[in-house]
PDB file of N, CA and C in Angstrom:
ATOM      1  N   GLN M   1      88.489 103.227 136.129  1.00 82.00           N
ATOM      2  CA  GLN M   1      89.499 102.598 135.018  1.00 82.00           C
ATOM      3  C   GLN M   1      88.791 102.341 133.828  1.00 82.00           C
ATOM      4  N   LEU M   2      87.552 101.640 134.006  1.00 89.00           N
ATOM      5  CA  LEU M   2      86.802 101.052 132.876  1.00 89.00           C
ATOM      6  C   LEU M   2      86.200 102.450 132.006  1.00 89.00           C
ATOM      7  N   ASN M   3      85.846 103.366 132.925  1.00 91.00           N
ATOM      8  CA  ASN M   3      85.651 104.720 132.051  1.00 91.00           C
ATOM      9  C   ASN M   3      86.736 105.139 131.316  1.00 91.00           C
ATOM     10  N   ARG M   4      88.016 105.049 131.969  1.00 92.00           N
ATOM     11  CA  ARG M   4      89.086 105.404 130.990  1.00 92.00           C
ATOM     12  C   ARG M   4      89.410 104.828 129.802  1.00 92.00           C
ATOM     13  N   TRP M   5      88.903 103.293 129.893  1.00 92.00           N
ATOM     14  CA  TRP M   5      88.956 102.568 128.536  1.00 92.00           C
ATOM     15  C   TRP M   5      87.801 103.056 127.621  1.00 92.00           C
ATOM     16  N   LYS M   6      86.917 103.569 128.186  1.00 92.00           N
ATOM     17  CA  LYS M   6      85.804 103.897 127.249  1.00 92.00           C
ATOM     18  C   LYS M   6      86.290 105.111 126.492  1.00 92.00           C
ATOM     19  N   GLU M   7      86.715 106.085 127.402  1.00 91.00           N
ATOM     20  CA  GLU M   7      87.474 107.135 126.830  1.00 91.00           C
ATOM     21  C   GLU M   7      88.158 107.196 125.800  1.00 91.00           C
ATOM     22  N   TYR M   8      89.113 105.956 125.965  1.00 92.00           N
ATOM     23  CA  TYR M   8      90.204 106.078 125.014  1.00 92.00           C
ATOM     24  C   TYR M   8      89.813 105.424 123.772  1.00 92.00           C
ATOM     25  N   PHE M   9      88.731 104.419 123.714  1.00 91.00           N
ATOM     26  CA  PHE M   9      88.084 104.171 122.520  1.00 91.00           C
ATOM     27  C   PHE M   9      87.232 105.052 121.958  1.00 91.00           C
ATOM     28  N   ASP M  10      86.421 105.817 122.673  1.00 90.00           N
ATOM     29  CA  ASP M  10      85.730 106.747 122.165  1.00 90.00           C
ATOM     30  C   ASP M  10      86.529 107.854 121.188  1.00 90.00           C
ATOM     31  N   GLU M  11      87.623 108.155 121.573  1.00 88.00           N
ATOM     32  CA  GLU M  11      88.606 109.109 121.009  1.00 88.00           C
ATOM     33  C   GLU M  11      89.310 108.488 120.006  1.00 88.00           C
ATOM     34  N   MET M  12      89.713 107.019 119.963  1.00 88.00           N
ATOM     35  CA  MET M  12      90.046 106.139 118.774  1.00 88.00           C
ATOM     36  C   MET M  12      89.060 106.207 117.873  1.00 88.00           C
ATOM     37  N   LEU M  13      88.323 105.431 118.260  1.00 88.00           N
ATOM     38  CA  LEU M  13      87.177 105.126 117.050  1.00 88.00           C
ATOM     39  C   LEU M  13      86.083 106.222 116.458  1.00 88.00           C
ATOM     40  N   ASN M  14      85.705 107.081 117.468  1.00 87.00           N
ATOM     41  CA  ASN M  14      84.802 108.103 117.132  1.00 87.00           C
ATOM     42  C   ASN M  14      85.271 109.214 116.589  1.00 87.00           C
ATOM     43  N   VAL M  15      85.610 109.461 115.281  1.00 83.00           N
ATOM     44  CA  VAL M  15      86.617 110.416 114.469  1.00 83.00           C
ATOM     45  C   VAL M  15      86.046 110.894 113.590  1.00 83.00           C
ATOM     46  N   ASP M  16      85.758 112.154 113.356  1.00 83.00           N
ATOM     47  CA  ASP M  16      84.787 112.700 112.417  1.00 83.00           C
ATOM     48  C   ASP M  16      85.665 112.872 111.085  1.00 83.00           C
ATOM     49  N   THR M  17      85.056 112.002 110.086  1.00 83.00           N
ATOM     50  CA  THR M  17      86.005 112.112 109.014  1.00 83.00           C
ATOM     51  C   THR M  17      85.206 112.781 107.720  1.00 83.00           C
ATOM     52  N   THR M  18      85.813 112.932 106.515  1.00 86.00           N
ATOM     53  CA  THR M  18      85.110 113.501 105.410  1.00 86.00           C
ATOM     54  C   THR M  18      85.880 112.758 104.120  1.00 86.00           C
ATOM     55  N   ILE M  19      84.844 112.560 103.445  1.00 86.00           N
ATOM     56  CA  ILE M  19      85.265 111.899 102.270  1.00 86.00           C
ATOM     57  C   ILE M  19      85.227 112.526 100.956  1.00 86.00           C
ATOM     58  N   ASN M  20      86.473 112.511 100.387  1.00 89.00           N
ATOM     59  CA  ASN M  20      86.630 113.151  99.236  1.00 89.00           C
ATOM     60  C   ASN M  20      86.106 112.801  97.915  1.00 89.00           C
ATOM     61  N   GLU M  21      85.036 112.825  97.258  1.00 90.00           N
ATOM     62  CA  GLU M  21      84.646 112.100  96.162  1.00 90.00           C
ATOM     63  C   GLU M  21      85.758 111.981  95.306  1.00 90.00           C
ATOM     64  N   GLN M  22      86.358 113.052  95.006  1.00 92.00           N
ATOM     65  CA  GLN M  22      87.360 112.944  93.621  1.00 92.00           C
ATOM     66  C   GLN M  22      88.593 111.919  94.101  1.00 92.00           C
ATOM     67  N   VAL M  23      88.746 111.816  95.327  1.00 91.00           N
ATOM     68  CA  VAL M  23      89.691 110.237  95.456  1.00 91.00           C
ATOM     69  C   VAL M  23      88.858 108.997  95.083  1.00 91.00           C
ATOM     70  N   LEU M  24      87.852 109.162  95.485  1.00 90.00           N
ATOM     71  CA  LEU M  24      86.839 107.765  95.235  1.00 90.00           C
ATOM     72  C   LEU M  24      86.833 107.283  93.821  1.00 90.00           C
ATOM     73  N   GLN M  25      86.595 108.684  92.814  1.00 91.00           N
ATOM     74  CA  GLN M  25      86.813 108.457  91.553  1.00 91.00           C
ATOM     75  C   GLN M  25      87.778 107.854  91.200  1.00 91.00           C
ATOM     76  N   GLN M  26      88.923 108.268  91.517  1.00 93.00           N
ATOM     77  CA  GLN M  26      90.535 107.911  91.065  1.00 93.00           C
ATOM     78  C   GLN M  26      90.585 106.332  91.510  1.00 93.00           C
ATOM     79  N   ILE M  27      89.999 105.797  92.387  1.00 93.00           N
ATOM     80  CA  ILE M  27      89.907 104.247  92.578  1.00 93.00           C
ATOM     81  C   ILE M  27      89.615 103.483  91.172  1.00 93.00           C
ATOM     82  N   PRO M  28      90.548 102.697  90.732  1.00 93.00           N
ATOM     83  CA  PRO M  28      90.001 101.566  89.590  1.00 93.00           C
ATOM     84  C   PRO M  28      89.259 101.023  90.044  1.00 93.00           C
ATOM     85  N   SER M  29      88.145 100.331  89.349  1.00 90.00           N
ATOM     86  CA  SER M  29      87.267  99.399  89.477  1.00 90.00           C
ATOM     87  C   SER M  29      87.689  98.072  88.835  1.00 90.00           C
ATOM     88  N   PRO M  30      87.439  97.122  89.414  1.00 89.00           N
ATOM     89  CA  PRO M  30      87.988  95.785  88.979  1.00 89.00           C
ATOM     90  C   PRO M  30      87.364  95.175  87.806  1.00 89.00           C
ATOM     91  N   THR M  31      88.084  94.863  86.832  1.00 91.00           N
ATOM     92  CA  THR M  31      87.330  94.460  85.650  1.00 91.00           C
ATOM     93  C   THR M  31      87.548  92.616  85.429  1.00 91.00           C
ATOM     94  N   VAL M  32      86.253  92.201  85.149  1.00 90.00           N
ATOM     95  CA  VAL M  32      86.045  90.975  84.930  1.00 90.00           C
ATOM     96  C   VAL M  32      86.011  90.616  83.426  1.00 90.00           C
ATOM     97  N   ASP M  33      86.804  89.556  82.684  1.00 93.00           N
ATOM     98  CA  ASP M  33      86.582  89.252  81.349  1.00 93.00           C
ATOM     99  C   ASP M  33      85.277  88.349  81.235  1.00 93.00           C
ATOM    100  N   ASP M  34      84.646  88.315  80.015  1.00 94.00           N
ATOM    101  CA  ASP M  34      83.617  87.426  79.631  1.00 94.00           C
ATOM    102  C   ASP M  34      83.547  86.088  80.243  1.00 94.00           C
ATOM    103  N   GLU M  35      84.757  85.607  79.916  1.00 94.00           N
ATOM    104  CA  GLU M  35      84.691  83.970  80.439  1.00 94.00           C
ATOM    105  C   GLU M  35      84.610  84.014  81.690  1.00 94.00           C
ATOM    106  N   GLU M  36      85.301  84.618  82.604  1.00 93.00           N
ATOM    107  CA  GLU M  36      85.219  84.618  83.982  1.00 93.00           C
ATOM    108  C   GLU M  36      83.678  85.112  84.570  1.00 93.00           C
ATOM    109  N   LEU M  37      83.270  86.059  83.838  1.00 92.00           N
ATOM    110  CA  LEU M  37      81.798  86.297  84.185  1.00 92.00           C
ATOM    111  C   LEU M  37      80.762  85.301  83.729  1.00 92.00           C
ATOM    112  N   SER M  38      81.158  84.352  82.630  1.00 92.00           N
ATOM    113  CA  SER M  38      80.170  83.496  82.527  1.00 92.00           C
ATOM    114  C   SER M  38      80.481  82.127  83.477  1.00 92.00           C
ATOM    115  N   ARG M  39      81.361  81.847  83.838  1.00 90.00           N
ATOM    116  CA  ARG M  39      81.699  81.000  84.773  1.00 90.00           C
ATOM    117  C   ARG M  39      81.193  81.332  86.233  1.00 90.00           C
ATOM    118  N   GLN M  40      81.199  82.378  86.634  1.00 91.00           N
ATOM    119  CA  GLN M  40      80.719  82.940  87.619  1.00 91.00           C
ATOM    120  C   GLN M  40      79.041  82.882  87.737  1.00 91.00           C
ATOM    121  N   ASP M  41      78.470  83.353  86.701  1.00 92.00           N
ATOM    122  CA  ASP M  41      77.219  83.066  86.150  1.00 92.00           C
ATOM    123  C   ASP M  41      76.403  81.597  86.191  1.00 92.00           C
ATOM    124  N   ALA M  42      77.532  80.803  86.081  1.00 95.00           N
ATOM    125  CA  ALA M  42      76.904  79.641  85.814  1.00 95.00           C
ATOM    126  C   ALA M  42      76.546  78.712  87.087  1.00 95.00           C
ATOM    127  N   VAL M  43      75.501  77.926  86.961  1.00 95.00           N
ATOM    128  CA  VAL M  43      74.810  76.946  88.001  1.00 95.00           C
ATOM    129  C   VAL M  43      75.999  76.325  88.663  1.00 95.00           C
ATOM    130  N   PRO M  44      76.296  76.097  90.016  1.00 96.00           N
ATOM    131  CA  PRO M  44      77.121  75.490  90.558  1.00 96.00           C
ATOM    132  C   PRO M  44      77.171  73.917  90.250  1.00 96.00           C
ATOM    133  N   THR M  45      78.052  73.206  89.871  1.00 97.00           N
ATOM    134  CA  THR M  45      78.160  71.902  89.429  1.00 97.00           C
ATOM    135  C   THR M  45      77.931  71.210  90.532  1.00 97.00           C
ATOM    136  N   LEU M  46      77.475  69.510  90.283  1.00 98.00           N
ATOM    137  CA  LEU M  46      77.341  68.817  91.220  1.00 98.00           C
ATOM    138  C   LEU M  46      78.763  68.543  92.030  1.00 98.00           C
ATOM    139  N   ASP M  47      79.837  68.631  91.368  1.00 98.00           N
ATOM    140  CA  ASP M  47      81.347  68.316  92.150  1.00 98.00           C
ATOM    141  C   ASP M  47      81.528  69.359  92.811  1.00 98.00           C
ATOM    142  N   GLU M  48      80.922  70.879  92.755  1.00 97.00           N
ATOM    143  CA  GLU M  48      81.306  71.920  93.626  1.00 97.00           C
ATOM    144  C   GLU M  48      80.345  71.699  94.822  1.00 97.00           C
ATOM    145  N   VAL M  49      79.315  71.210  94.785  1.00 98.00           N
ATOM    146  CA  VAL M  49      78.389  71.157  95.924  1.00 98.00           C
ATOM    147  C   VAL M  49      78.856  69.897  96.611  1.00 98.00           C
ATOM    148  N   VAL M  50      79.728  68.718  96.218  1.00 98.00           N
ATOM    149  CA  VAL M  50      80.217  67.700  96.847  1.00 98.00           C
ATOM    150  C   VAL M  50      81.615  68.242  97.725  1.00 98.00           C
ATOM    151  N   LYS M  51      82.306  69.424  96.919  1.00 98.00           N
ATOM    152  CA  LYS M  51      83.326  69.836  97.601  1.00 98.00           C
ATOM    153  C   LYS M  51      83.034  70.621  98.641  1.00 98.00           C
ATOM    154  N   ALA M  52      81.835  71.655  98.630  1.00 97.00           N
ATOM    155  CA  ALA M  52      81.445  72.197  99.681  1.00 97.00           C
ATOM    156  C   ALA M  52      80.773  71.394 100.959  1.00 97.00           C
ATOM    157  N   ILE M  53      80.301  70.489 100.609  1.00 97.00           N
ATOM    158  CA  ILE M  53      79.673  69.468 101.747  1.00 97.00           C
ATOM    159  C   ILE M  53      81.114  68.950 102.427  1.00 97.00           C
ATOM    160  N   GLY M  54      82.130  68.809 101.802  1.00 96.00           N
ATOM    161  CA  GLY M  54      83.283  68.302 102.284  1.00 96.00           C
ATOM    162  C   GLY M  54      83.923  69.253 103.093  1.00 96.00           C
ATOM    163  N   GLN M  55      83.666  70.286 103.100  1.00 97.00           N
ATOM    164  CA  GLN M  55      84.678  71.329 103.615  1.00 97.00           C
ATOM    165  C   GLN M  55      83.571  71.956 104.793  1.00 97.00           C
ATOM    166  N   ILE M  56      82.629  71.784 105.024  1.00 95.00           N
ATOM    167  CA  ILE M  56      81.692  71.922 106.135  1.00 95.00           C
ATOM    168  C   ILE M  56      82.595  71.402 107.615  1.00 95.00           C
ATOM    169  N   LYS M  57      82.648  72.351 108.372  1.00 95.00           N
ATOM    170  CA  LYS M  57      83.201  71.744 109.666  1.00 95.00           C
ATOM    171  C   LYS M  57      82.132  70.795 110.327  1.00 95.00           C
ATOM    172  N   ASN M  58      82.824  69.759 110.752  1.00 95.00           N
ATOM    173  CA  ASN M  58      81.873  69.040 111.928  1.00 95.00           C
ATOM    174  C   ASN M  58      81.855  69.607 113.284  1.00 95.00           C
ATOM    175  N   LYS M  59      80.719  69.081 114.185  1.00 93.00           N
ATOM    176  CA  LYS M  59      80.924  69.566 115.288  1.00 93.00           C
ATOM    177  C   LYS M  59      80.409  70.954 115.690  1.00 93.00           C
ATOM    178  N   LYS M  60      79.559  71.682 114.625  1.00 93.00           N
ATOM    179  CA  LYS M  60      79.251  73.035 114.822  1.00 93.00           C
ATOM    180  C   LYS M  60      77.909  72.913 114.758  1.00 93.00           C
ATOM    181  N   ALA M  61      77.390  74.136 115.264  1.00 92.00           N
ATOM    182  CA  ALA M  61      75.839  74.450 115.396  1.00 92.00           C
ATOM    183  C   ALA M  61      75.574  74.574 113.993  1.00 92.00           C
ATOM    184  N   PRO M  62      74.225  73.790 113.711  1.00 92.00           N
ATOM    185  CA  PRO M  62      73.710  74.110 112.498  1.00 92.00           C
ATOM    186  C   PRO M  62      73.143  75.244 112.407  1.00 92.00           C
ATOM    187  N   GLY M  63      72.909  75.693 110.967  1.00 90.00           N
ATOM    188  CA  GLY M  63      72.168  76.684 110.806  1.00 90.00           C
ATOM    189  C   GLY M  63      70.679  76.857 110.892  1.00 90.00           C
ATOM    190  N   LYS M  64      69.867  77.910 110.247  1.00 87.00           N
ATOM    191  CA  LYS M  64      68.515  77.958 110.376  1.00 87.00           C
ATOM    192  C   LYS M  64      67.949  76.750 110.095  1.00 87.00           C
ATOM    193  N   ASP M  65      68.544  75.828 109.085  1.00 88.00           N
ATOM    194  CA  ASP M  65      67.845  74.461 108.663  1.00 88.00           C
ATOM    195  C   ASP M  65      67.850  73.437 109.666  1.00 88.00           C
ATOM    196  N   ASP M  66      68.640  73.637 110.599  1.00 93.00           N
ATOM    197  CA  ASP M  66      68.623  72.505 111.683  1.00 93.00           C
ATOM    198  C   ASP M  66      69.146  71.480 111.183  1.00 93.00           C
ATOM    199  N   VAL M  67      69.933  71.645 109.996  1.00 92.00           N
ATOM    200  CA  VAL M  67      70.858  70.296 109.381  1.00 92.00           C
ATOM    201  C   VAL M  67      72.049  70.123 109.520  1.00 92.00           C
ATOM    202  N   PRO M  68      72.600  69.549 110.841  1.00 94.00           N
ATOM    203  CA  PRO M  68      74.113  69.324 111.039  1.00 94.00           C
ATOM    204  C   PRO M  68      74.875  68.876 110.045  1.00 94.00           C
ATOM    205  N   ALA M  69      76.304  69.351 109.792  1.00 95.00           N
ATOM    206  CA  ALA M  69      77.194  68.849 108.779  1.00 95.00           C
ATOM    207  C   ALA M  69      77.345  67.566 108.696  1.00 95.00           C
ATOM    208  N   GLU M  70      77.318  66.761 109.869  1.00 96.00           N
ATOM    209  CA  GLU M  70      77.595  65.447 109.733  1.00 96.00           C
ATOM    210  C   GLU M  70      76.560  64.655 109.138  1.00 96.00           C
ATOM    211  N   LEU M  71      75.304  65.353 109.066  1.00 95.00           N
ATOM    212  CA  LEU M  71      73.873  64.524 108.509  1.00 95.00           C
ATOM    213  C   LEU M  71      74.379  64.676 107.141  1.00 95.00           C
ATOM    214  N   LEU M  72      74.784  65.860 106.220  1.00 95.00           N
ATOM    215  CA  LEU M  72      75.043  66.362 104.998  1.00 95.00           C
ATOM    216  C   LEU M  72      75.977  65.179 104.639  1.00 95.00           C
ATOM    217  N   LYS M  73      77.168  65.156 105.420  1.00 96.00           N
ATOM    218  CA  LYS M  73      78.179  64.068 105.008  1.00 96.00           C
ATOM    219  C   LYS M  73      78.129  62.859 104.887  1.00 96.00           C
ATOM    220  N   ALA M  74      77.028  62.466 106.042  1.00 96.00           N
ATOM    221  CA  ALA M  74      76.637  60.980 106.088  1.00 96.00           C
ATOM    222  C   ALA M  74      75.779  60.734 104.805  1.00 96.00           C
ATOM    223  N   GLY M  75      75.337  61.266 104.250  1.00 95.00           N
ATOM    224  CA  GLY M  75      73.970  61.246 103.226  1.00 95.00           C
ATOM    225  C   GLY M  75      74.763  60.922 102.046  1.00 95.00           C
ATOM    226  N   GLY M  76      75.938  61.070 101.723  1.00 95.00           N
ATOM    227  CA  GLY M  76      76.819  60.780 100.251  1.00 95.00           C
ATOM    228  C   GLY M  76      76.338  61.219  99.289  1.00 95.00           C
ATOM    229  N   HIS M  77      76.445  60.477  98.403  1.00 95.00           N
ATOM    230  CA  HIS M  77      76.119  61.222  97.060  1.00 95.00           C
ATOM    231  C   HIS M  77      74.575  61.469  96.930  1.00 95.00           C
ATOM    232  N   TYR M  78      73.770  60.573  97.416  1.00 96.00           N
ATOM    233  CA  TYR M  78      72.223  60.857  97.244  1.00 96.00           C
ATOM    234  C   TYR M  78      72.205  62.181  97.830  1.00 96.00           C
ATOM    235  N   ILE M  79      72.350  62.476  99.067  1.00 96.00           N
ATOM    236  CA  ILE M  79      72.220  63.952  99.606  1.00 96.00           C
ATOM    237  C   ILE M  79      72.813  65.063  98.619  1.00 96.00           C
ATOM    238  N   ALA M  80      74.156  64.842  98.202  1.00 97.00           N
ATOM    239  CA  ALA M  80      74.628  65.901  97.346  1.00 97.00           C
ATOM    240  C   ALA M  80      73.968  66.210  96.030  1.00 97.00           C
ATOM    241  N   GLU M  81      73.275  64.834  95.553  1.00 98.00           N
ATOM    242  CA  GLU M  81      72.616  65.037  94.327  1.00 98.00           C
ATOM    243  C   GLU M  81      71.309  66.148  94.712  1.00 98.00           C
ATOM    244  N   TRP M  82      70.782  65.497  95.758  1.00 96.00           N
ATOM    245  CA  TRP M  82      69.288  66.289  96.310  1.00 96.00           C
ATOM    246  C   TRP M  82      69.432  67.753  96.465  1.00 96.00           C
ATOM    247  N   LEU M  83      70.681  67.788  97.237  1.00 96.00           N
ATOM    248  CA  LEU M  83      70.973  69.373  97.423  1.00 96.00           C
ATOM    249  C   LEU M  83      71.313  70.212  96.339  1.00 96.00           C
ATOM    250  N   HIS M  84      71.875  69.696  95.125  1.00 98.00           N
ATOM    251  CA  HIS M  84      72.458  70.210  94.133  1.00 98.00           C
ATOM    252  C   HIS M  84      71.269  70.723  93.151  1.00 98.00           C
ATOM    253  N   GLU M  85      70.183  69.794  93.371  1.00 97.00           N
ATOM    254  CA  GLU M  85      68.908  70.029  92.904  1.00 97.00           C
ATOM    255  C   GLU M  85      68.315  71.143  92.973  1.00 97.00           C
ATOM    256  N   ILE M  86      68.257  71.354  94.543  1.00 94.00           N
ATOM    257  CA  ILE M  86      67.630  72.519  95.230  1.00 94.00           C
ATOM    258  C   ILE M  86      68.517  73.762  94.708  1.00 94.00           C
ATOM    259  N   ILE M  87      69.822  73.617  94.842  1.00 95.00           N
ATOM    260  CA  ILE M  87      70.373  74.762  94.445  1.00 95.00           C
ATOM    261  C   ILE M  87      70.445  75.182  93.118  1.00 95.00           C
ATOM    262  N   ARG M  88      70.217  74.104  92.251  1.00 96.00           N
ATOM    263  CA  ARG M  88      70.137  74.281  90.704  1.00 96.00           C
ATOM    264  C   ARG M  88      68.637  75.122  90.382  1.00 96.00           C
ATOM    265  N   ASP M  89      67.611  74.765  91.148  1.00 94.00           N
ATOM    266  CA  ASP M  89      66.270  75.168  90.915  1.00 94.00           C
ATOM    267  C   ASP M  89      66.187  76.907  91.440  1.00 94.00           C
ATOM    268  N   VAL M  90      66.764  76.812  92.777  1.00 94.00           N
ATOM    269  CA  VAL M  90      67.023  78.345  93.284  1.00 94.00           C
ATOM    270  C   VAL M  90      67.593  79.380  92.368  1.00 94.00           C
ATOM    271  N   TRP M  91      68.875  78.704  91.800  1.00 94.00           N
ATOM    272  CA  TRP M  91      69.903  79.646  90.857  1.00 94.00           C
ATOM    273  C   TRP M  91      69.128  80.172  89.724  1.00 94.00           C
ATOM    274  N   GLU M  92      68.272  79.148  89.046  1.00 93.00           N
ATOM    275  CA  GLU M  92      67.708  79.395  87.567  1.00 93.00           C
ATOM    276  C   GLU M  92      66.290  79.918  88.021  1.00 93.00           C
ATOM    277  N   GLN M  93      65.767  79.746  89.074  1.00 92.00           N
ATOM    278  CA  GLN M  93      64.340  80.396  89.029  1.00 92.00           C
ATOM    279  C   GLN M  93      64.716  82.177  90.074  1.00 92.00           C
ATOM    280  N   GLU M  94      65.792  82.088  90.633  1.00 89.00           N
ATOM    281  CA  GLU M  94      66.246  83.288  91.491  1.00 89.00           C
ATOM    282  C   GLU M  94      65.292  83.516  92.580  1.00 89.00           C
ATOM    283  N   PHE M  95      64.800  82.481  92.823  1.00 86.00           N
ATOM    284  CA  PHE M  95      63.535  82.441  93.903  1.00 86.00           C
ATOM    285  C   PHE M  95      64.158  81.689  94.897  1.00 86.00           C
ATOM    286  N   MET M  96      63.717  81.614  96.238  1.00 78.00           N
ATOM    287  CA  MET M  96      63.775  80.970  97.084  1.00 78.00           C
ATOM    288  C   MET M  96      62.637  80.898  98.388  1.00 78.00           C
ATOM    289  N   ILE M  97      62.137  79.698  98.565  1.00 76.00           N
ATOM    290  CA  ILE M  97      60.976  79.729  99.485  1.00 76.00           C
ATOM    291  C   ILE M  97      61.528  80.115 100.837  1.00 76.00           C
ATOM    292  N   LYS M  98      60.454  80.675 101.643  1.00 75.00           N
ATOM    293  CA  LYS M  98      60.888  81.010 102.925  1.00 75.00           C
ATOM    294  C   LYS M  98      60.930  80.016 104.240  1.00 75.00           C
ATOM    295  N   GLU M  99      60.182  79.141 104.107  1.00 66.00           N
ATOM    296  CA  GLU M  99      60.104  77.905 105.179  1.00 66.00           C
ATOM    297  C   GLU M  99      61.222  76.728 104.689  1.00 66.00           C
TER     298      GLU M  99
END
């Protein structure tokens, strides 16, 4: 029965497709006005960083930095300012250290 499931999904998912370039060209590209583009290019504000920290879920495995959400939240405004400074530096320099 396991082989039958394999066959079924092979038939459903492994289908030869062709892409019509003319159809792709007809799909409109979204446009962004200058004001929105400027807003998106701006350095994230301290308020945005504070909001993002508040939205991180607790009791989840930390990322590569090994910093749990609870630690960021417990650090309060001091941690938010510190993190904002790092984000601002990375944003402006367009460079992030590896370690």
